PDB file of C-alpha atoms in Angstrom:
ATOM      1  CA  MET N   1       0.000   0.000   0.000  1.00 32.00           C
ATOM      2  CA  ALA N   2       1.062   3.584  -0.521  1.00 30.00           C
ATOM      3  CA  LEU N   3       1.209   4.231   3.233  1.00 37.00           C
ATOM      4  CA  GLY N   4       3.513   1.280   3.762  1.00 42.00           C
ATOM      5  CA  LEU N   5       1.294  -0.336   6.386  1.00 54.00           C
ATOM      6  CA  SER N   6       0.952  -4.114   6.283  1.00 60.00           C
ATOM      7  CA  PHE N   7      -2.349  -5.861   6.849  1.00 54.00           C
ATOM      8  CA  ALA N   8      -2.294  -9.637   7.159  1.00 53.00           C
ATOM      9  CA  HIS N   9      -5.434 -11.758   7.168  1.00 47.00           C
ATOM     10  CA  ALA N  10      -6.276 -15.354   7.917  1.00 48.00           C
ATOM     11  CA  ASN N  11      -7.274 -16.044   4.319  1.00 44.00           C
ATOM     12  CA  ARG N  12      -4.364 -14.309   2.603  1.00 39.00           C
ATOM     13  CA  PRO N  13      -0.705 -13.670   3.449  1.00 36.00           C
ATOM     14  CA  GLY N  14      -1.058  -9.893   3.520  1.00 35.00           C
ATOM     15  CA  PHE N  15       1.197  -7.105   2.384  1.00 34.00           C
ATOM     16  CA  VAL N  16       4.730  -6.883   3.740  1.00 39.00           C
ATOM     17  CA  PHE N  17       5.507  -3.768   5.787  1.00 40.00           C
ATOM     18  CA  GLY N  18       8.916  -2.999   4.315  1.00 41.00           C
ATOM     19  CA  LEU N  19      11.356  -4.671   1.979  1.00 34.00           C
ATOM     20  CA  ARG N  20      13.289  -7.688   3.172  1.00 38.00           C
ATOM     21  CA  ARG N  21      16.682  -9.160   2.367  1.00 38.00           C
ATOM     22  CA  GLY N  22      17.471 -12.840   2.414  1.00 37.00           C
ATOM     23  CA  MET N  23      19.891 -13.204   5.333  1.00 34.00           C
ATOM     24  CA  TYR N  24      19.937 -15.309   8.457  1.00 36.00           C
ATOM     25  CA  PHE N  25      17.674 -14.098  11.219  1.00 35.00           C
ATOM     26  CA  LEU N  26      20.407 -13.888  13.834  1.00 38.00           C
ATOM     27  CA  LEU N  27      22.751 -11.988  11.547  1.00 37.00           C
ATOM     28  CA  LEU N  28      20.375  -9.302  10.294  1.00 43.00           C
ATOM     29  CA  ARG N  29      19.039  -6.878  12.915  1.00 58.00           C
ATOM     30  CA  THR N  30      15.553  -6.484  11.477  1.00 88.00           C
ATOM     31  CA  MET N  31      12.934  -6.549  14.183  1.00 94.00           C
ATOM     32  CA  ARG N  32       9.561  -8.046  13.293  1.00 96.00           C
ATOM     33  CA  ILE N  33       6.438  -6.895  15.131  1.00 98.00           C
ATOM     34  CA  ASP N  34       3.063  -8.575  14.651  1.00 98.00           C
ATOM     35  CA  ILE N  35       0.059  -6.720  16.076  1.00 98.00           C
ATOM     36  CA  LEU N  36      -3.281  -8.433  16.700  1.00 98.00           C
ATOM     37  CA  THR N  37      -6.187  -5.990  16.859  1.00 98.00           C
ATOM     38  CA  LEU N  38      -9.879  -5.499  16.152  1.00 98.00           C
ATOM     39  CA  PHE N  39      -9.123  -2.057  14.682  1.00 97.00           C
ATOM     40  CA  PRO N  40      -6.279  -2.218  12.128  1.00 97.00           C
ATOM     41  CA  GLU N  41      -7.115   1.166  10.621  1.00 96.00           C
ATOM     42  CA  MET N  42      -6.031   2.910  13.825  1.00 96.00           C
ATOM     43  CA  PHE N  43      -2.383   2.136  13.049  1.00 96.00           C
ATOM     44  CA  LYS N  44      -2.149   3.806   9.641  1.00 91.00           C
ATOM     45  CA  GLY N  45      -0.934   7.238  10.713  1.00 90.00           C
ATOM     46  CA  PRO N  46       1.232   6.684  13.797  1.00 91.00           C
ATOM     47  CA  LEU N  47       3.242   3.817  12.287  1.00 90.00           C
ATOM     48  CA  THR N  48       3.781   5.284   8.815  1.00 88.00           C
ATOM     49  CA  GLU N  49       5.352   8.666   9.572  1.00 91.00           C
ATOM     50  CA  SER N  50       8.650  10.120  10.771  1.00 91.00           C
ATOM     51  CA  ILE N  51      11.183   7.790  12.408  1.00 90.00           C
ATOM     52  CA  LEU N  52       9.027   4.662  12.150  1.00 93.00           C
ATOM     53  CA  LYS N  53       8.534   5.218   8.430  1.00 90.00           C
ATOM     54  CA  ARG N  54      12.301   5.546   7.977  1.00 91.00           C
ATOM     55  CA  ALA N  55      12.917   2.435  10.068  1.00 92.00           C
ATOM     56  CA  VAL N  56      10.733   0.440   7.707  1.00 92.00           C
ATOM     57  CA  THR N  57      12.226   1.997   4.577  1.00 89.00           C
ATOM     58  CA  ASP N  58      15.738   1.227   5.839  1.00 91.00           C
ATOM     59  CA  GLU N  59      14.708  -2.391   6.547  1.00 90.00           C
ATOM     60  CA  LYS N  60      15.370  -2.111  10.269  1.00 93.00           C
ATOM     61  CA  LEU N  61      11.780  -2.910  11.167  1.00 95.00           C
ATOM     62  CA  GLN N  62       8.848  -4.924   9.855  1.00 95.00           C
ATOM     63  CA  ILE N  63       5.317  -4.423  11.153  1.00 96.00           C
ATOM     64  CA  HIS N  64       2.402  -6.716  10.338  1.00 97.00           C
ATOM     65  CA  ILE N  65      -1.141  -5.833  11.390  1.00 97.00           C
ATOM     66  CA  HIS N  66      -3.638  -8.681  11.840  1.00 98.00           C
ATOM     67  CA  GLN N  67      -7.423  -8.393  12.162  1.00 98.00           C
ATOM     68  CA  ILE N  68      -8.451 -10.686  15.031  1.00 98.00           C
ATOM     69  CA  ARG N  69     -11.947 -11.030  13.632  1.00 98.00           C
ATOM     70  CA  ASP N  70     -10.505 -12.889  10.622  1.00 98.00           C
ATOM     71  CA  TYR N  71      -9.725 -15.778  12.965  1.00 98.00           C
ATOM     72  CA  ALA N  72     -13.248 -16.112  14.362  1.00 97.00           C
ATOM     73  CA  LEU N  73     -14.678 -19.619  14.205  1.00 94.00           C
ATOM     74  CA  ASP N  74     -18.259 -18.879  13.152  1.00 94.00           C
ATOM     75  CA  LYS N  75     -19.886 -17.240  10.145  1.00 95.00           C
ATOM     76  CA  HIS N  76     -20.831 -14.192  12.205  1.00 95.00           C
ATOM     77  CA  LYS N  77     -17.160 -13.502  13.045  1.00 97.00           C
ATOM     78  CA  THR N  78     -17.908 -13.490  16.785  1.00 97.00           C
ATOM     79  CA  VAL N  79     -14.896 -12.506  18.898  1.00 97.00           C
ATOM     80  CA  ASP N  80     -16.460 -11.875  22.343  1.00 96.00           C
ATOM     81  CA  ASP N  81     -18.918 -13.397  24.776  1.00 96.00           C
ATOM     82  CA  SER N  82     -20.380 -12.741  28.238  1.00 95.00           C
ATOM     83  CA  PRO N  83     -18.235 -13.750  31.241  1.00 94.00           C
ATOM     84  CA  TYR N  84     -18.976 -16.831  33.338  1.00 93.00           C
ATOM     85  CA  GLY N  85     -20.281 -15.844  36.762  1.00 94.00           C
ATOM     86  CA  GLY N  86     -21.930 -12.717  35.394  1.00 90.00           C
ATOM     87  CA  GLY N  87     -20.701  -9.159  35.419  1.00 88.00           C
ATOM     88  CA  ALA N  88     -20.641  -6.148  33.138  1.00 87.00           C
ATOM     89  CA  GLY N  89     -19.162  -6.127  29.682  1.00 91.00           C
ATOM     90  CA  MET N  90     -17.923  -8.771  27.283  1.00 95.00           C
ATOM     91  CA  LEU N  91     -14.684 -10.766  27.093  1.00 96.00           C
ATOM     92  CA  MET N  92     -12.665 -11.629  24.010  1.00 97.00           C
ATOM     93  CA  LYS N  93     -12.878 -15.389  23.433  1.00 97.00           C
ATOM     94  CA  VAL N  94      -9.993 -17.740  24.169  1.00 98.00           C
ATOM     95  CA  ASP N  95     -10.553 -19.946  21.098  1.00 98.00           C
ATOM     96  CA  VAL N  96     -10.490 -17.000  18.697  1.00 98.00           C
ATOM     97  CA  ILE N  97      -7.423 -15.337  20.208  1.00 98.00           C
ATOM     98  CA  VAL N  98      -5.430 -18.557  20.434  1.00 98.00           C
ATOM     99  CA  GLN N  99      -6.310 -19.342  16.819  1.00 98.00           C
ATOM    100  CA  ALA N 100      -5.049 -15.883  15.860  1.00 98.00           C
ATOM    101  CA  ILE N 101      -1.820 -16.144  17.863  1.00 98.00           C
ATOM    102  CA  GLU N 102      -0.927 -19.627  16.637  1.00 98.00           C
ATOM    103  CA  SER N 103      -1.746 -18.795  13.014  1.00 98.00           C
ATOM    104  CA  VAL N 104       0.254 -15.572  13.062  1.00 98.00           C
ATOM    105  CA  VAL N 105       3.253 -17.299  14.647  1.00 97.00           C
ATOM    106  CA  ALA N 106       3.132 -20.104  12.083  1.00 95.00           C
ATOM    107  CA  GLN N 107       2.846 -17.587   9.265  1.00 96.00           C
ATOM    108  CA  GLY N 108       5.751 -15.545  10.616  1.00 95.00           C
ATOM    109  CA  VAL N 109       8.002 -18.591  10.962  1.00 92.00           C
ATOM    110  CA  ALA N 110       7.176 -19.695   7.419  1.00 91.00           C
ATOM    111  CA  GLU N 111       7.915 -16.253   6.010  1.00 91.00           C
ATOM    112  CA  MET N 112      11.226 -15.931   7.840  1.00 87.00           C
ATOM    113  CA  LYS N 113      12.278 -19.403   6.775  1.00 84.00           C
ATOM    114  CA  SER N 114      11.513 -18.544   3.161  1.00 86.00           C
ATOM    115  CA  GLU N 115      13.622 -15.404   3.550  1.00 80.00           C
ATOM    116  CA  LYS N 116      16.383 -17.459   5.220  1.00 73.00           C
ATOM    117  CA  ARG N 117      16.192 -15.257   8.318  1.00 72.00           C
ATOM    118  CA  ILE N 118      15.943 -18.232  10.678  1.00 67.00           C
ATOM    119  CA  VAL N 119      18.885 -20.522  11.307  1.00 60.00           C
ATOM    120  CA  LYS N 120      17.950 -24.063  10.278  1.00 60.00           C
ATOM    121  CA  ASN N 121      16.360 -26.159  13.033  1.00 53.00           C
ATOM    122  CA  LYS N 122      16.325 -23.214  15.456  1.00 63.00           C
ATOM    123  CA  ASN N 123      13.064 -22.902  17.391  1.00 68.00           C
ATOM    124  CA  ILE N 124      11.996 -19.281  16.996  1.00 80.00           C
ATOM    125  CA  ILE N 125       8.865 -17.865  18.587  1.00 90.00           C
ATOM    126  CA  PRO N 126       7.959 -14.222  19.279  1.00 96.00           C
ATOM    127  CA  HIS N 127       7.905 -12.566  22.671  1.00 98.00           C
ATOM    128  CA  ARG N 128       4.145 -12.335  23.202  1.00 98.00           C
ATOM    129  CA  VAL N 129       2.891  -9.195  24.929  1.00 98.00           C
ATOM    130  CA  TYR N 130      -0.658  -8.393  26.023  1.00 98.00           C
ATOM    131  CA  LEU N 131      -1.281  -4.642  26.392  1.00 98.00           C
ATOM    132  CA  SER N 132      -3.304  -4.441  29.590  1.00 95.00           C
ATOM    133  CA  ALA N 133      -4.032  -1.935  32.361  1.00 93.00           C
ATOM    134  CA  GLY N 134      -3.197  -4.763  34.752  1.00 93.00           C
ATOM    135  CA  GLY N 135       0.276  -5.264  33.323  1.00 96.00           C
ATOM    136  CA  GLU N 136       3.684  -4.061  34.470  1.00 97.00           C
ATOM    137  CA  ARG N 137       4.121  -0.347  33.890  1.00 97.00           C
ATOM    138  CA  LEU N 138       6.180   0.589  30.850  1.00 98.00           C
ATOM    139  CA  THR N 139       9.451   2.290  31.787  1.00 96.00           C
ATOM    140  CA  GLN N 140      12.576   3.075  29.816  1.00 93.00           C
ATOM    141  CA  SER N 141      14.330   0.065  31.294  1.00 94.00           C
ATOM    142  CA  LYS N 142      11.377  -2.085  30.204  1.00 97.00           C
ATOM    143  CA  VAL N 143      11.644  -0.575  26.705  1.00 97.00           C
ATOM    144  CA  GLU N 144      15.344  -1.411  26.549  1.00 94.00           C
ATOM    145  CA  ALA N 145      14.685  -4.995  27.643  1.00 96.00           C
ATOM    146  CA  THR N 146      11.838  -5.410  25.143  1.00 97.00           C
ATOM    147  CA  ALA N 147      13.978  -4.056  22.317  1.00 96.00           C
ATOM    148  CA  LYS N 148      16.385  -6.969  22.741  1.00 94.00           C
ATOM    149  CA  HIS N 149      13.805  -9.340  21.264  1.00 95.00           C
ATOM    150  CA  GLU N 150      14.055  -9.921  17.527  1.00 93.00           C
ATOM    151  CA  TRP N 151      10.342 -10.683  17.197  1.00 96.00           C
ATOM    152  CA  LEU N 152       7.407  -9.250  19.124  1.00 98.00           C
ATOM    153  CA  LEU N 153       3.734 -10.213  19.014  1.00 98.00           C
ATOM    154  CA  LEU N 154       1.450  -7.578  20.525  1.00 98.00           C
ATOM    155  CA  LEU N 155      -2.114  -8.428  21.491  1.00 98.00           C
ATOM    156  CA  CYS N 156      -4.526  -5.507  21.785  1.00 98.00           C
ATOM    157  CA  GLY N 157      -7.448  -6.254  24.072  1.00 95.00           C
ATOM    158  CA  HIS N 158     -10.872  -4.635  23.958  1.00 92.00           C
ATOM    159  CA  TYR N 159     -14.213  -4.700  25.768  1.00 86.00           C
ATOM    160  CA  GLU N 160     -13.663  -5.924  29.367  1.00 89.00           C
ATOM    161  CA  GLY N 161     -10.469  -7.726  28.386  1.00 94.00           C
ATOM    162  CA  ILE N 162      -9.636 -11.278  27.387  1.00 97.00           C
ATOM    163  CA  ASP N 163     -10.229 -14.767  28.753  1.00 97.00           C
ATOM    164  CA  GLN N 164      -7.633 -15.462  31.478  1.00 97.00           C
ATOM    165  CA  ARG N 165      -6.669 -18.731  29.783  1.00 98.00           C
ATOM    166  CA  VAL N 166      -5.061 -16.756  26.964  1.00 98.00           C
ATOM    167  CA  ILE N 167      -2.814 -15.000  29.479  1.00 98.00           C
ATOM    168  CA  ASP N 168      -2.000 -18.226  31.291  1.00 98.00           C
ATOM    169  CA  GLY N 169      -1.016 -20.201  28.202  1.00 98.00           C
ATOM    170  CA  TRP N 170      -0.118 -17.900  25.322  1.00 98.00           C
ATOM    171  CA  ILE N 171       1.208 -14.625  26.766  1.00 98.00           C
ATOM    172  CA  ASP N 172       4.757 -14.044  28.007  1.00 98.00           C
ATOM    173  CA  GLU N 173       4.268 -10.601  29.500  1.00 98.00           C
ATOM    174  CA  GLN N 174       1.602  -7.998  30.219  1.00 98.00           C
ATOM    175  CA  ILE N 175       2.508  -4.328  29.788  1.00 98.00           C
ATOM    176  CA  SER N 176       0.606  -1.200  30.845  1.00 98.00           C
ATOM    177  CA  ILE N 177       1.460   2.366  29.810  1.00 97.00           C
ATOM    178  CA  GLY N 178       0.048   3.840  33.019  1.00 96.00           C
ATOM    179  CA  ASP N 179      -2.405   3.593  35.882  1.00 94.00           C
ATOM    180  CA  TYR N 180      -5.494   4.457  33.867  1.00 92.00           C
ATOM    181  CA  VAL N 181      -7.889   2.636  31.584  1.00 91.00           C
ATOM    182  CA  LEU N 182      -8.201   3.078  27.807  1.00 94.00           C
ATOM    183  CA  THR N 183     -10.829   1.727  25.439  1.00 93.00           C
ATOM    184  CA  GLY N 184      -8.429  -0.813  23.960  1.00 96.00           C
ATOM    185  CA  GLY N 185      -4.815  -1.840  23.620  1.00 97.00           C
ATOM    186  CA  GLU N 186      -4.187  -0.134  20.290  1.00 98.00           C
ATOM    187  CA  ILE N 187      -2.792   3.145  21.620  1.00 97.00           C
ATOM    188  CA  PRO N 188      -0.538   1.373  24.161  1.00 98.00           C
ATOM    189  CA  ALA N 189       0.715  -0.831  21.310  1.00 98.00           C
ATOM    190  CA  MET N 190       1.617   2.266  19.292  1.00 97.00           C
ATOM    191  CA  VAL N 191       3.458   3.719  22.286  1.00 98.00           C
ATOM    192  CA  LEU N 192       5.430   0.514  22.784  1.00 98.00           C
ATOM    193  CA  VAL N 193       6.336   0.194  19.089  1.00 97.00           C
ATOM    194  CA  ASP N 194       7.539   3.804  18.934  1.00 96.00           C
ATOM    195  CA  ALA N 195       9.630   3.500  22.095  1.00 96.00           C
ATOM    196  CA  VAL N 196      11.142   0.139  21.118  1.00 97.00           C
ATOM    197  CA  ALA N 197      11.935   1.205  17.563  1.00 95.00           C
ATOM    198  CA  ARG N 198      14.186   3.987  18.883  1.00 94.00           C
ATOM    199  CA  LYS N 199      16.414   1.326  20.447  1.00 93.00           C
ATOM    200  CA  ILE N 200      16.930  -0.645  17.230  1.00 93.00           C
ATOM    201  CA  PRO N 201      20.506  -0.003  16.022  1.00 90.00           C
ATOM    202  CA  GLY N 202      20.571   2.413  13.094  1.00 89.00           C
ATOM    203  CA  VAL N 203      16.992   3.653  13.384  1.00 91.00           C
ATOM    204  CA  LEU N 204      17.939   7.081  14.762  1.00 89.00           C
ATOM    205  CA  GLY N 205      21.041   7.426  12.601  1.00 75.00           C
ATOM    206  CA  LYS N 206      23.332   8.150  15.541  1.00 63.00           C
ATOM    207  CA  GLU N 207      23.359   5.388  18.151  1.00 54.00           C
ATOM    208  CA  ALA N 208      24.056   7.942  20.884  1.00 46.00           C
ATOM    209  CA  SER N 209      20.675   9.566  20.242  1.00 55.00           C
ATOM    210  CA  ALA N 210      18.853   6.618  21.805  1.00 55.00           C
ATOM    211  CA  ASP N 211      21.548   5.802  24.357  1.00 57.00           C
ATOM    212  CA  PHE N 212      21.098   9.220  25.966  1.00 54.00           C
ATOM    213  CA  ASP N 213      17.310   9.443  26.102  1.00 57.00           C
ATOM    214  CA  SER N 214      15.668  10.473  29.344  1.00 46.00           C
ATOM    215  CA  PHE N 215      15.407   7.594  31.849  1.00 51.00           C
ATOM    216  CA  SER N 216      18.027   5.570  29.929  1.00 58.00           C
ATOM    217  CA  GLN N 217      20.776   3.558  31.626  1.00 59.00           C
ATOM    218  CA  ALA N 218      23.294   6.187  30.564  1.00 58.00           C
ATOM    219  CA  PHE N 219      21.456   8.701  32.755  1.00 52.00           C
ATOM    220  CA  ASP N 220      20.899   6.256  35.623  1.00 68.00           C
ATOM    221  CA  GLY N 221      17.168   6.448  34.964  1.00 62.00           C
ATOM    222  CA  LYS N 222      17.074  10.229  35.371  1.00 74.00           C
ATOM    223  CA  ARG N 223      15.532  12.901  33.144  1.00 82.00           C
ATOM    224  CA  GLU N 224      17.732  14.416  30.475  1.00 85.00           C
ATOM    225  CA  TYR N 225      19.517  17.774  30.891  1.00 88.00           C
ATOM    226  CA  PRO N 226      18.112  20.963  29.239  1.00 93.00           C
ATOM    227  CA  HIS N 227      18.907  21.689  25.579  1.00 93.00           C
ATOM    228  CA  TYR N 228      19.468  25.013  23.780  1.00 96.00           C
ATOM    229  CA  THR N 229      20.071  26.148  20.199  1.00 95.00           C
ATOM    230  CA  ARG N 230      20.197  29.453  18.259  1.00 95.00           C
ATOM    231  CA  PRO N 231      19.455  32.276  18.843  1.00 97.00           C
ATOM    232  CA  GLU N 232      21.851  32.828  21.728  1.00 96.00           C
ATOM    233  CA  GLU N 233      19.432  35.283  23.329  1.00 96.00           C
ATOM    234  CA  PHE N 234      15.647  35.430  22.974  1.00 97.00           C
ATOM    235  CA  ARG N 235      13.504  38.043  24.741  1.00 97.00           C
ATOM    236  CA  GLY N 236      16.008  38.435  27.528  1.00 96.00           C
ATOM    237  CA  MET N 237      16.537  34.704  28.020  1.00 96.00           C
ATOM    238  CA  ARG N 238      20.133  33.669  27.350  1.00 97.00           C
ATOM    239  CA  VAL N 239      21.767  30.330  26.674  1.00 96.00           C
ATOM    240  CA  PRO N 240      23.887  29.388  29.748  1.00 96.00           C
ATOM    241  CA  ASP N 241      27.427  30.715  29.350  1.00 97.00           C
ATOM    242  CA  ILE N 242      28.982  27.310  30.025  1.00 96.00           C
ATOM    243  CA  LEU N 243      27.440  25.918  26.822  1.00 96.00           C
ATOM    244  CA  LEU N 244      29.110  28.709  24.817  1.00 97.00           C
ATOM    245  CA  SER N 245      32.520  28.248  26.438  1.00 96.00           C
ATOM    246  CA  GLY N 246      33.777  25.386  24.277  1.00 96.00           C
ATOM    247  CA  HIS N 247      35.115  23.682  27.410  1.00 96.00           C
ATOM    248  CA  HIS N 248      33.823  20.145  26.845  1.00 96.00           C
ATOM    249  CA  GLN N 249      34.701  18.729  30.250  1.00 96.00           C
ATOM    250  CA  LYS N 250      32.918  21.538  32.087  1.00 96.00           C
ATOM    251  CA  ILE N 251      29.948  21.221  29.723  1.00 95.00           C
ATOM    252  CA  GLU N 252      29.663  17.509  30.550  1.00 93.00           C
ATOM    253  CA  GLU N 253      29.880  18.296  34.273  1.00 94.00           C
ATOM    254  CA  TRP N 254      27.114  20.927  33.872  1.00 95.00           C
ATOM    255  CA  ARG N 255      24.907  18.464  32.023  1.00 91.00           C
ATOM    256  CA  LYS N 256      25.473  15.778  34.644  1.00 90.00           C
ATOM    257  CA  ASN N 257      24.492  18.203  37.402  1.00 93.00           C
ATOM    258  CA  LYS N 258      21.300  19.083  35.520  1.00 90.00           C
ATOM    259  CA  LEU N 259      20.001  15.509  35.419  1.00 88.00           C
ATOM    260  CA  THR N 260      16.885  15.138  37.562  1.00 80.00           C
TER     261      THR N 260
END
């Protein structure tokens, strides 16, 4: 598609989000992210602009969007049902979600094998993440750990959530972007993809750009120091003299002291 976004469906292989080269999976640092959602159209803008667009163009990142409803088991494409024991709202069904997860994983393995991105006989599965308000809060250290995975599968919940059996048997980790509740997991998935993509080598051009983000290990989890650029003075507000001095050691000391 013109926007570069990939949609994959149960009845067809889908469009590939980015070009791919035939190299072994462990030798080529191209992260693959599969996203399972009931609302694929939500991802068109956020994942096809700016740094993420360049990451895909430069073959550092592949993103595949999958419509969960395509994996429903009845002609009505039912994906939710009322919870046992009663209660408000509807739950996404275990049989549908597991069918989606297993099909997407099988499809991904087959595609990577055909591209020779998986070492022969190596058992490769994605790190499966459920975006949930009940998950562990997303921090920069969590982003850095997540970025070490070569393949991510993100499950976006909706309604009142998903059947617990999915979490117990087919999810490796639950992640929350904060102590509040959203309508679904799509926006948290976008946040996670954006944050993780910054940590992929080569995505930002200069590796130091990501290494020195706020809350990164380089800053001991602290907020980054203030930044200034031209003009030197604006409406009575001047750039600190130390930054104009050219004394690199003192500048580094000033920046270190400004971390919060």
